[in-house]
Tab-separated table of C-alpha atoms and ligand atoms in Angstrom:
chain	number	residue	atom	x	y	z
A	1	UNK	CA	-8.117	-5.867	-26.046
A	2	UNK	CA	-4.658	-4.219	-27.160
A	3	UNK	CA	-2.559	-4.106	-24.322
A	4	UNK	CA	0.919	-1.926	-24.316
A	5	UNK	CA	3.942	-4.035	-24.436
A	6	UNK	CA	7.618	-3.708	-23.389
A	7	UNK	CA	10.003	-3.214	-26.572
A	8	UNK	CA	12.315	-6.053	-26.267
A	9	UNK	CA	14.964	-3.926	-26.538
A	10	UNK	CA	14.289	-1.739	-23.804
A	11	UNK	CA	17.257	-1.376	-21.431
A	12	UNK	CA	16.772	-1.601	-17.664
A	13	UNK	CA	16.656	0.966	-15.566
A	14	UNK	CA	19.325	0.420	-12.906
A	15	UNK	CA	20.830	3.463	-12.676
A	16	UNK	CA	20.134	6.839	-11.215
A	17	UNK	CA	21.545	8.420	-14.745
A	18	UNK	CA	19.247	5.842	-16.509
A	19	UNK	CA	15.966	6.951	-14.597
A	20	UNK	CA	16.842	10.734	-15.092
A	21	UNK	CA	16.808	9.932	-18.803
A	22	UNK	CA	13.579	7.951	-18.428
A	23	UNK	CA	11.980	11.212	-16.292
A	24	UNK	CA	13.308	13.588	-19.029
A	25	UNK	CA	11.694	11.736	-21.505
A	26	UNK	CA	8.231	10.919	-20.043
A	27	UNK	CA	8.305	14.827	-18.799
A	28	UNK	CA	8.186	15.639	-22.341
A	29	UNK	CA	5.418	12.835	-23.196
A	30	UNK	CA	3.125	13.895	-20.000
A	31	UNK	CA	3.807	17.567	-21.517
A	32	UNK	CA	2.399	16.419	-25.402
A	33	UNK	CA	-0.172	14.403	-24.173
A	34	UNK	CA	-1.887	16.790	-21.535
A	35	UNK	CA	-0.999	19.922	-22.685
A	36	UNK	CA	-2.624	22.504	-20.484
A	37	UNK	CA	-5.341	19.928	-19.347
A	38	UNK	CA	-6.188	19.054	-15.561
A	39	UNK	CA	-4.866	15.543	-14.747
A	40	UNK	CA	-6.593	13.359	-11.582
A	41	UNK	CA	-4.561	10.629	-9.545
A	42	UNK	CA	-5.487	8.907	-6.748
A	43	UNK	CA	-2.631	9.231	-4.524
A	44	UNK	CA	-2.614	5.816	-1.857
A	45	UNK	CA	1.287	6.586	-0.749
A	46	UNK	CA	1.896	3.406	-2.149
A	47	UNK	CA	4.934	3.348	-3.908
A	48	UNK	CA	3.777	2.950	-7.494
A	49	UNK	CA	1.026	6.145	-7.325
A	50	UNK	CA	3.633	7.972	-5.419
A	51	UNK	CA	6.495	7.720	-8.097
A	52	UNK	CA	3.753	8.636	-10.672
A	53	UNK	CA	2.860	11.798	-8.831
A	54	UNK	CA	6.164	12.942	-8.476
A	55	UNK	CA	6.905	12.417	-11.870
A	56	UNK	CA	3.583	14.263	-13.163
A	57	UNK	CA	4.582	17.306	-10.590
A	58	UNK	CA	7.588	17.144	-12.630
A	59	UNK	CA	5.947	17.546	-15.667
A	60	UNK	CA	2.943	19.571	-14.859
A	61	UNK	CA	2.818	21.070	-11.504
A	62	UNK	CA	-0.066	22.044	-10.367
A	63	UNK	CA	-2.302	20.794	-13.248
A	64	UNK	CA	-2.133	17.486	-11.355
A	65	UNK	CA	-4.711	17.116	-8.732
A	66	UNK	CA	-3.779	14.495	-6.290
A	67	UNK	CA	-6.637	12.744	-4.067
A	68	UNK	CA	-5.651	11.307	-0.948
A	69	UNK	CA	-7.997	9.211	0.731
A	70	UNK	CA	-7.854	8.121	4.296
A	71	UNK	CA	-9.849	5.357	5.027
A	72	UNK	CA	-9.144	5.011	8.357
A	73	UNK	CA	-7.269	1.883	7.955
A	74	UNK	CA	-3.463	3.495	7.112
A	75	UNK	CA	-0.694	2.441	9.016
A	76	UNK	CA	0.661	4.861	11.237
A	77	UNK	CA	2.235	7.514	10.063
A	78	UNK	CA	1.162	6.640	5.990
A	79	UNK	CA	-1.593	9.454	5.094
A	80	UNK	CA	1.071	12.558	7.508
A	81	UNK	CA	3.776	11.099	5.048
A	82	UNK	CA	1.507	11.947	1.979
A	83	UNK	CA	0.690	15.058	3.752
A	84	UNK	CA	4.354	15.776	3.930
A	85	UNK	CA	6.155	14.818	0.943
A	86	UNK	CA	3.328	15.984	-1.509
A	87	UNK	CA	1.322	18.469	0.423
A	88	UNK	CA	4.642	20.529	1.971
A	89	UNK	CA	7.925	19.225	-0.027
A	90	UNK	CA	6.593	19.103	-3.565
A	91	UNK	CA	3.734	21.958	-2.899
A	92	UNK	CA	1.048	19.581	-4.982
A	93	UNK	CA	-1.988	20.008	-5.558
A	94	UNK	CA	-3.167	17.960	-2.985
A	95	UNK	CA	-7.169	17.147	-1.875
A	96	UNK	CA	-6.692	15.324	1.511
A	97	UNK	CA	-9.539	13.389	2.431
A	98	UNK	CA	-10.056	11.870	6.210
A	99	UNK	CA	-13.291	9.187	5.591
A	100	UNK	CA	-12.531	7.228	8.416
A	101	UNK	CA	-15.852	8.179	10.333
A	102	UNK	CA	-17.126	6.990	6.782
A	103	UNK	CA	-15.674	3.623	6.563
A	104	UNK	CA	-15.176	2.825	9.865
A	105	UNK	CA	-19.190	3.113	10.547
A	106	UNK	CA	-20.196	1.160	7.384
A	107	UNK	CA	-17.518	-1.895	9.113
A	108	UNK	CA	-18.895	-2.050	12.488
A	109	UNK	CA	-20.104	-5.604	13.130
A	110	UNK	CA	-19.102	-6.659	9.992
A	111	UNK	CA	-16.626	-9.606	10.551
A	112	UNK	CA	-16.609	-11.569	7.254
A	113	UNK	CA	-13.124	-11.444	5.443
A	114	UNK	CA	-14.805	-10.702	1.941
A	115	UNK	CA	-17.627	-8.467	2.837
A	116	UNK	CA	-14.851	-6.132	4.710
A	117	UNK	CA	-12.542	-6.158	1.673
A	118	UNK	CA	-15.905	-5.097	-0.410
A	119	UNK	CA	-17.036	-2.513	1.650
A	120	UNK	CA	-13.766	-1.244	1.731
A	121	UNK	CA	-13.267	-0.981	-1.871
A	122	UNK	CA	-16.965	0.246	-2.804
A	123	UNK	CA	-16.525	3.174	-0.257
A	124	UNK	CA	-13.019	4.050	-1.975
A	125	UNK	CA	-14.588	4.532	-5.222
A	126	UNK	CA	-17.415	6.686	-3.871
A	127	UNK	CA	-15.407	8.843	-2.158
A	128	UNK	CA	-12.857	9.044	-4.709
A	129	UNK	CA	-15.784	9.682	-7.439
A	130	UNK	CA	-17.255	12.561	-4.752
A	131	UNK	CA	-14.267	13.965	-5.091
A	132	UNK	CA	-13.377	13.821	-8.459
A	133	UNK	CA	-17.095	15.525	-9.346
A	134	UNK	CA	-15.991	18.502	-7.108
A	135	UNK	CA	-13.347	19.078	-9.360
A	136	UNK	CA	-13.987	21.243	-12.731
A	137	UNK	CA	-12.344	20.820	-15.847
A	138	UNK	CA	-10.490	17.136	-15.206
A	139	UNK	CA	-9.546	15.723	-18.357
A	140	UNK	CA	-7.268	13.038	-17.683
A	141	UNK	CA	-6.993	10.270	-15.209
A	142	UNK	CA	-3.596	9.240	-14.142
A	143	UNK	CA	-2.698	5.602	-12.704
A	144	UNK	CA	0.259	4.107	-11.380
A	145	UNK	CA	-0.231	0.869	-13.477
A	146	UNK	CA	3.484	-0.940	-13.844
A	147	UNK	CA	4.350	-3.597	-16.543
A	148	UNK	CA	3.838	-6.677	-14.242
A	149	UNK	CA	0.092	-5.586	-13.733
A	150	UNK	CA	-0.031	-5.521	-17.518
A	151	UNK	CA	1.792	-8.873	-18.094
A	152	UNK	CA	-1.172	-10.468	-15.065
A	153	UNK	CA	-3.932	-9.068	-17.742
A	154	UNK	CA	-2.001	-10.459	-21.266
A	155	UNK	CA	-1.970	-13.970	-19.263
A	156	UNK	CA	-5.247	-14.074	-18.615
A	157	UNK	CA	-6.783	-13.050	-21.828
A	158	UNK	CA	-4.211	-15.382	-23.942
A	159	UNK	CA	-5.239	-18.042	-20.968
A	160	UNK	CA	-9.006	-17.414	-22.025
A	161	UNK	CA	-9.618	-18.147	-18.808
A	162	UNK	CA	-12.113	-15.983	-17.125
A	163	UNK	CA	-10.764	-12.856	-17.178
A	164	UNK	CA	-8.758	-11.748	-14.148
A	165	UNK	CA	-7.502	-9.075	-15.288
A	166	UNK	CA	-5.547	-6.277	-13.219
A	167	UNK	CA	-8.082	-4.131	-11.937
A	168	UNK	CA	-5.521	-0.896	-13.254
A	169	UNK	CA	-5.231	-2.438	-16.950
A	170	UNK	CA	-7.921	-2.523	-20.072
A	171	UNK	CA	-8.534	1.133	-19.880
A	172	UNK	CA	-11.778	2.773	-17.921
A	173	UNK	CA	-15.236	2.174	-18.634
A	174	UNK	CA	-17.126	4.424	-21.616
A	175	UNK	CA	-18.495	6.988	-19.601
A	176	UNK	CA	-16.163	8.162	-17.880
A	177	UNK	CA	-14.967	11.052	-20.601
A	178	UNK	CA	-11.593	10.769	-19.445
A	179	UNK	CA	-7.720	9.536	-21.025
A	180	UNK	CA	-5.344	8.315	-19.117
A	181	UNK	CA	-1.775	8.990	-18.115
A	182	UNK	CA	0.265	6.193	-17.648
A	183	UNK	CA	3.716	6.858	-17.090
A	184	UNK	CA	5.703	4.144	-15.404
A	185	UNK	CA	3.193	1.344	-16.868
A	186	UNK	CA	6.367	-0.116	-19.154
A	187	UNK	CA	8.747	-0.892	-16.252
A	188	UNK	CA	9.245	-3.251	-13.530
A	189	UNK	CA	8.277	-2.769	-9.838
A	190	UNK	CA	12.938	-2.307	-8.985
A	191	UNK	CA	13.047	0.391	-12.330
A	192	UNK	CA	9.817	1.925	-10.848
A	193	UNK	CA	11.622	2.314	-6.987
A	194	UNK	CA	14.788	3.826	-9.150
A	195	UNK	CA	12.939	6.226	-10.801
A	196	UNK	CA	11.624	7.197	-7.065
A	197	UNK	CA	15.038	7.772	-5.550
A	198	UNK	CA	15.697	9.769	-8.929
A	199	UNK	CA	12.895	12.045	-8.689
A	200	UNK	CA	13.569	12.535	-4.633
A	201	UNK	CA	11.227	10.963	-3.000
A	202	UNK	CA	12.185	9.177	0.669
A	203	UNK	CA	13.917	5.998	0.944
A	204	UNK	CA	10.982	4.721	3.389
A	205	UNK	CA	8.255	5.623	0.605
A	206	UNK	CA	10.214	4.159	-2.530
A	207	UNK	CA	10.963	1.039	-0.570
A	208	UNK	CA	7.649	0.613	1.284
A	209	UNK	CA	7.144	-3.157	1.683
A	210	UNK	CA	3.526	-3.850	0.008
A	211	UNK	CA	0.069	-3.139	1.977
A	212	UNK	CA	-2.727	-4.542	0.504
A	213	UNK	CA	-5.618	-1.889	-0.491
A	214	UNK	CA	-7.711	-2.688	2.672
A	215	UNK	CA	-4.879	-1.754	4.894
A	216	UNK	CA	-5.295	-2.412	8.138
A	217	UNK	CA	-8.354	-3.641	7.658
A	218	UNK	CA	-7.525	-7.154	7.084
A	219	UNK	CA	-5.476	-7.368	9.852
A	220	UNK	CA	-8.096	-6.036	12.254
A	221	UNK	CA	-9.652	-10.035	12.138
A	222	UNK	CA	-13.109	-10.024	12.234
A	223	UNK	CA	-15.111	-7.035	13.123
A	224	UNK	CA	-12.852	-4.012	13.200
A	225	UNK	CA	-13.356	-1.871	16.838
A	226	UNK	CA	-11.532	1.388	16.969
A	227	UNK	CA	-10.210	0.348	19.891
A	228	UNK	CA	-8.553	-2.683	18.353
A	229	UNK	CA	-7.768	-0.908	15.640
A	230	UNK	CA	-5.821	1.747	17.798
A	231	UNK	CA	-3.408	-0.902	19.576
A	232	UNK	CA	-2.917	-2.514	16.080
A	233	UNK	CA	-1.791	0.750	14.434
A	234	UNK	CA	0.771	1.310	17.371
A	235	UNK	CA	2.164	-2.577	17.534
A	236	UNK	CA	2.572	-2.598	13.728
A	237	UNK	CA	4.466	0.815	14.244
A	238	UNK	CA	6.644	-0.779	16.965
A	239	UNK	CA	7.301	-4.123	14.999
A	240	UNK	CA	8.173	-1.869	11.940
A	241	UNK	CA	10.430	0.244	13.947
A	242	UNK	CA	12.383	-2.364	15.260
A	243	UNK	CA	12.663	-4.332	11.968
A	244	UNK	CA	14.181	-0.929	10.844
A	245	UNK	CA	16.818	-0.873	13.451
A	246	UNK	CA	17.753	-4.281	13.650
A	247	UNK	CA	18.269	-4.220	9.211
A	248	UNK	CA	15.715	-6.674	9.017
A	249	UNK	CA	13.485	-3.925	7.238
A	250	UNK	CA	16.476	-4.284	3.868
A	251	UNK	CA	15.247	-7.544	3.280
A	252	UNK	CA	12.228	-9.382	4.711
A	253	UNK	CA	9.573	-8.884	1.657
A	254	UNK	CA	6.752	-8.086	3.758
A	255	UNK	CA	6.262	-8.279	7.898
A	256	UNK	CA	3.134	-6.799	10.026
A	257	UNK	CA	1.288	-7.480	13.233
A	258	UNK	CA	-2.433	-8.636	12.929
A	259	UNK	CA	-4.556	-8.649	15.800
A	260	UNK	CA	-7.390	-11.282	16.614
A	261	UNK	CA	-10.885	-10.660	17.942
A	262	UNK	CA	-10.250	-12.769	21.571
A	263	UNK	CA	-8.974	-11.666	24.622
A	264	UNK	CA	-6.883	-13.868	27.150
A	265	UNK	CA	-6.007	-13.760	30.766
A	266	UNK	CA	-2.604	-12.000	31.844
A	267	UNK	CA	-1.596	-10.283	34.315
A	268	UNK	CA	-0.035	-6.711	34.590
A	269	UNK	CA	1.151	-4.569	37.477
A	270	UNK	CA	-0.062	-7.960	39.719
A	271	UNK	CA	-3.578	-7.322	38.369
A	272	UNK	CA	-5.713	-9.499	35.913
A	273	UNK	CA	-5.075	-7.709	32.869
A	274	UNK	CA	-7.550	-9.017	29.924
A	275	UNK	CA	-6.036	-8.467	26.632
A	276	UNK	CA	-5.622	-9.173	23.070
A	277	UNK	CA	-2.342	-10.988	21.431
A	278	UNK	CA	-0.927	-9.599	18.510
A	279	UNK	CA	0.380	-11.520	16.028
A	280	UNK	CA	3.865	-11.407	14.207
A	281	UNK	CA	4.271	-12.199	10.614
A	282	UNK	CA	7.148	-11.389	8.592
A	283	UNK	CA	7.305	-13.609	5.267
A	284	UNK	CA	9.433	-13.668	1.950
A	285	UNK	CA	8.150	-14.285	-1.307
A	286	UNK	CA	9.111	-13.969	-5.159
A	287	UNK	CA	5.569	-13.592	-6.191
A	288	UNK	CA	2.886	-13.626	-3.573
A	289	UNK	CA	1.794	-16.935	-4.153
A	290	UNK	CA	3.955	-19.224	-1.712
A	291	UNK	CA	6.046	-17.711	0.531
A	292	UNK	CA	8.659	-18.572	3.136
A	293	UNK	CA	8.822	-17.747	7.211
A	294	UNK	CA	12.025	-14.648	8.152
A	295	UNK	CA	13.691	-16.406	10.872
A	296	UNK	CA	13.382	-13.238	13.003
A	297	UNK	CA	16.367	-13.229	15.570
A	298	UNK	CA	15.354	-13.817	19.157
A	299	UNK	CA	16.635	-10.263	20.721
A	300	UNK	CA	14.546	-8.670	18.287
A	301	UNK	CA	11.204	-11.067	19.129
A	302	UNK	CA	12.169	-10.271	22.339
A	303	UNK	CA	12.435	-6.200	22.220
A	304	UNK	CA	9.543	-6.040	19.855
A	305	UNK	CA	7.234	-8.369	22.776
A	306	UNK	CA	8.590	-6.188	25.738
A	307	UNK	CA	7.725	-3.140	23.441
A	308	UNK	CA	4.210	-4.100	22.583
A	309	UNK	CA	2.966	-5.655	25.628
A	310	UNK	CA	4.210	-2.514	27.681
A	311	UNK	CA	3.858	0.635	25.222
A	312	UNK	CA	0.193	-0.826	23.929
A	313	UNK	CA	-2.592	-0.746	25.650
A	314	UNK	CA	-5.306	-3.949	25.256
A	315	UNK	CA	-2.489	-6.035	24.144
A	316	UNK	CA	-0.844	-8.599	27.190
A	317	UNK	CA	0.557	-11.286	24.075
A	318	UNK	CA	2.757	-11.609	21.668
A	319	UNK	CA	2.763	-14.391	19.289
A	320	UNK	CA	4.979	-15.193	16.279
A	321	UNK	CA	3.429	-17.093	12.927
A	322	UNK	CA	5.507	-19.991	11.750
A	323	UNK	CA	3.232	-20.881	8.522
A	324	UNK	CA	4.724	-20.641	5.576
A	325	UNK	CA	2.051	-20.173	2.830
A	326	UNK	CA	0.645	-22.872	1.992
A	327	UNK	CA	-0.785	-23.417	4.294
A	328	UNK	CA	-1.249	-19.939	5.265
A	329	UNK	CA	-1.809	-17.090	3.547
A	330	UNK	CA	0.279	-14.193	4.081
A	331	UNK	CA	-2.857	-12.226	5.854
A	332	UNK	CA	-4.971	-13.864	8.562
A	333	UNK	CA	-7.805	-12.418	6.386
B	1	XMP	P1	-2.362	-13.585	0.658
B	1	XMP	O1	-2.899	-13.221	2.013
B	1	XMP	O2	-3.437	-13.899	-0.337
B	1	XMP	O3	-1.667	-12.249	0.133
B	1	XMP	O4	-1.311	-14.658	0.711
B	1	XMP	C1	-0.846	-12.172	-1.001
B	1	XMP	C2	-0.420	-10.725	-1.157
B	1	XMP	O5	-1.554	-9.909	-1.500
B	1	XMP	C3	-1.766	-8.922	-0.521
B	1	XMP	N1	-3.215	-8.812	-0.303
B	1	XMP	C4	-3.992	-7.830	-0.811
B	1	XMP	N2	-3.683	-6.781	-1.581
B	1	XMP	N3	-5.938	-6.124	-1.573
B	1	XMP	C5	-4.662	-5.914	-1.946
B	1	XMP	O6	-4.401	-4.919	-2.626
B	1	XMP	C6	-6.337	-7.163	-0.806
B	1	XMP	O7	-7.503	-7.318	-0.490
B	1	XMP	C7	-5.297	-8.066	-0.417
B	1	XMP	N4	-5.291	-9.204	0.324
B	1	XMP	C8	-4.010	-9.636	0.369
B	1	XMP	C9	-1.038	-9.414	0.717
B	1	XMP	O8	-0.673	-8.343	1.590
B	1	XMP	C10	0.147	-10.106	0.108
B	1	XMP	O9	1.150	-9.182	-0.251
């Protein structure tokens, strides 16, 4: 497998100057490369498929189709973003798709880590094909693959260790009559968030903190209720908020509230008030595979607890995760 690599003497993008020369350039590649031809991208909101949409509405316009796919399991606010930025601000093409009736019925009583994850992912690529065969006249498939994903794949093959490689990387399989457009795949994850602020997008969508694929899924533990589900979306909204006002947001790598399947006793408005605990986690890490506990300052465990436990409803705990990984992982799931 030939796998693209980083000319050694390619500078780093730092600079807003240095990423408007890097968009004028890969405007004019996109440009050669699709010519008048349709172009497909799944558009998560994550911050790598974002910055390759605005770049390729840069380019092309409207000869981008953008699929957004709402699995149910966003984080609040994530898929009215998408809606926003893309939909309104840049005028994409946009194909919004709400499967959460979808997903969320295929999850119910499932409670095992892995099955969730593939359930998840299997009903992403249907829905994402569905749409795709809708569509007339595609021709190219874009993807928001970044060096780092491509370095994972060289590893691994060089490693000849079963190959692991990046699920964006080796190109796509033979039937699927379709090139793709890879813009940003040469640079690093900090050139790709520079590029972002060049090309406009919001500071809160070119510095989202990572969300893994299954979203909220994984922190749903065990079998996902839509109740559950509801309080989780609202705490994590809370915890983020305050992590925004407090600065913590600038720095901590990645922080989130999970939310168990048990219920304790507490009380509330002097009546027995069942209820779930959510659970703080707010971590730093260079590379995902160990990763150290944010010593989150009292006031703000305290404002985010008083928050939760009186804006949320189902949730009479608060609880704050002191495991660094090992021997935790960074998700409960
Ligand atoms: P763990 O929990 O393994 O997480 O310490 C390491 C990093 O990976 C993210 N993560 C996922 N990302 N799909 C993803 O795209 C997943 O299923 C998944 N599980 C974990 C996690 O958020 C952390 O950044």
């Amino acid at each position: 497998m030939e796998f693209a690599r980083r000319p050694e003497n390619m500078e780093r993008i730092t600079t807003l100057a240095q990423a408007e020369a890097f968009i004028e350039e890969q405007v004019k590649l996109v440009r050669e490369q699709v010519g008048d031809g349709k172009v497909l991208l799944a558009l998560s909101g994550g911050v790598d498929s974002s910055v390759v949409a605005a770049l390729l509405i840069r380019a092309i316009g409207r000869q981008l189709v953008c699929v957004h796919v709402n699995h149910g399991l966003m984080r609040k606010g994530e898929s009215e973003a998408v809606i926003e930025v893309f939909g309104k601000e840049l005028d994409a093409n946009l194909v919004y798709v709400d499967a959460t009736d979808r997903f969320l019925n295929l999850l119910e009583g499932v409670s095992d880590p892995e099955k969730k994850r593939k359930i998840i992912g299997g009903e992403f690529i249907k829905v994402f094909d569905e749409e795709a065969a809708k569509l007339s006249g595609i021709s190219f498939l874009a993807q928001g693959t970044i060096y780092p994903d491509i370095l994972e794949s060289i590893k691994a093959a060089e490693s000849g260790k079963p190959v692991k490689s990046h699920h964006n990387v080796g190109g796509l399989p033979d039937e699927m009559a379709m090139e793709l457009v890879e813009p940003v795949k040469l640079l690093f994850k900090d050139e790709v968030r520079v590029v972002g602020e060049a090309l406009g997008l919001p500071h809160a969508m070119v510095y989202r903190q990572p969300v893994p694929g299954p979203g909220l899924g994984v922190r749903c533990l065990g079998a996902i209720t839509r109740d559950r589900l509801h309080a989780l979306r609202e705490a994590d909204a809370i915890l983020r908020e305050e992590f925004d006002l407090s600065g913590l947001a600038e720095h901590v790598w990645q922080y989130f509230i999970s939310i168990p399947d048990i219920k304790s006793v507490g009380v509330k408005d002097e009546m027995r008030y069942e209820g779930w605990p959510a659970i703080i986690r707010a971590v730093n890490t260079t590379d995902a595979m160990t990763a150290t506990i944010e010593e989150i300052p009292y006031p703000v465990l305290h404002k985010v607890t008083d928050r939760i436990t009186s804006e949320v409803e189902g949730i009479n705990r608060v609880l704050y995760d002191l495991t660094p990984k090992p021997t935790g992982t960074i998700e409960w799931e």
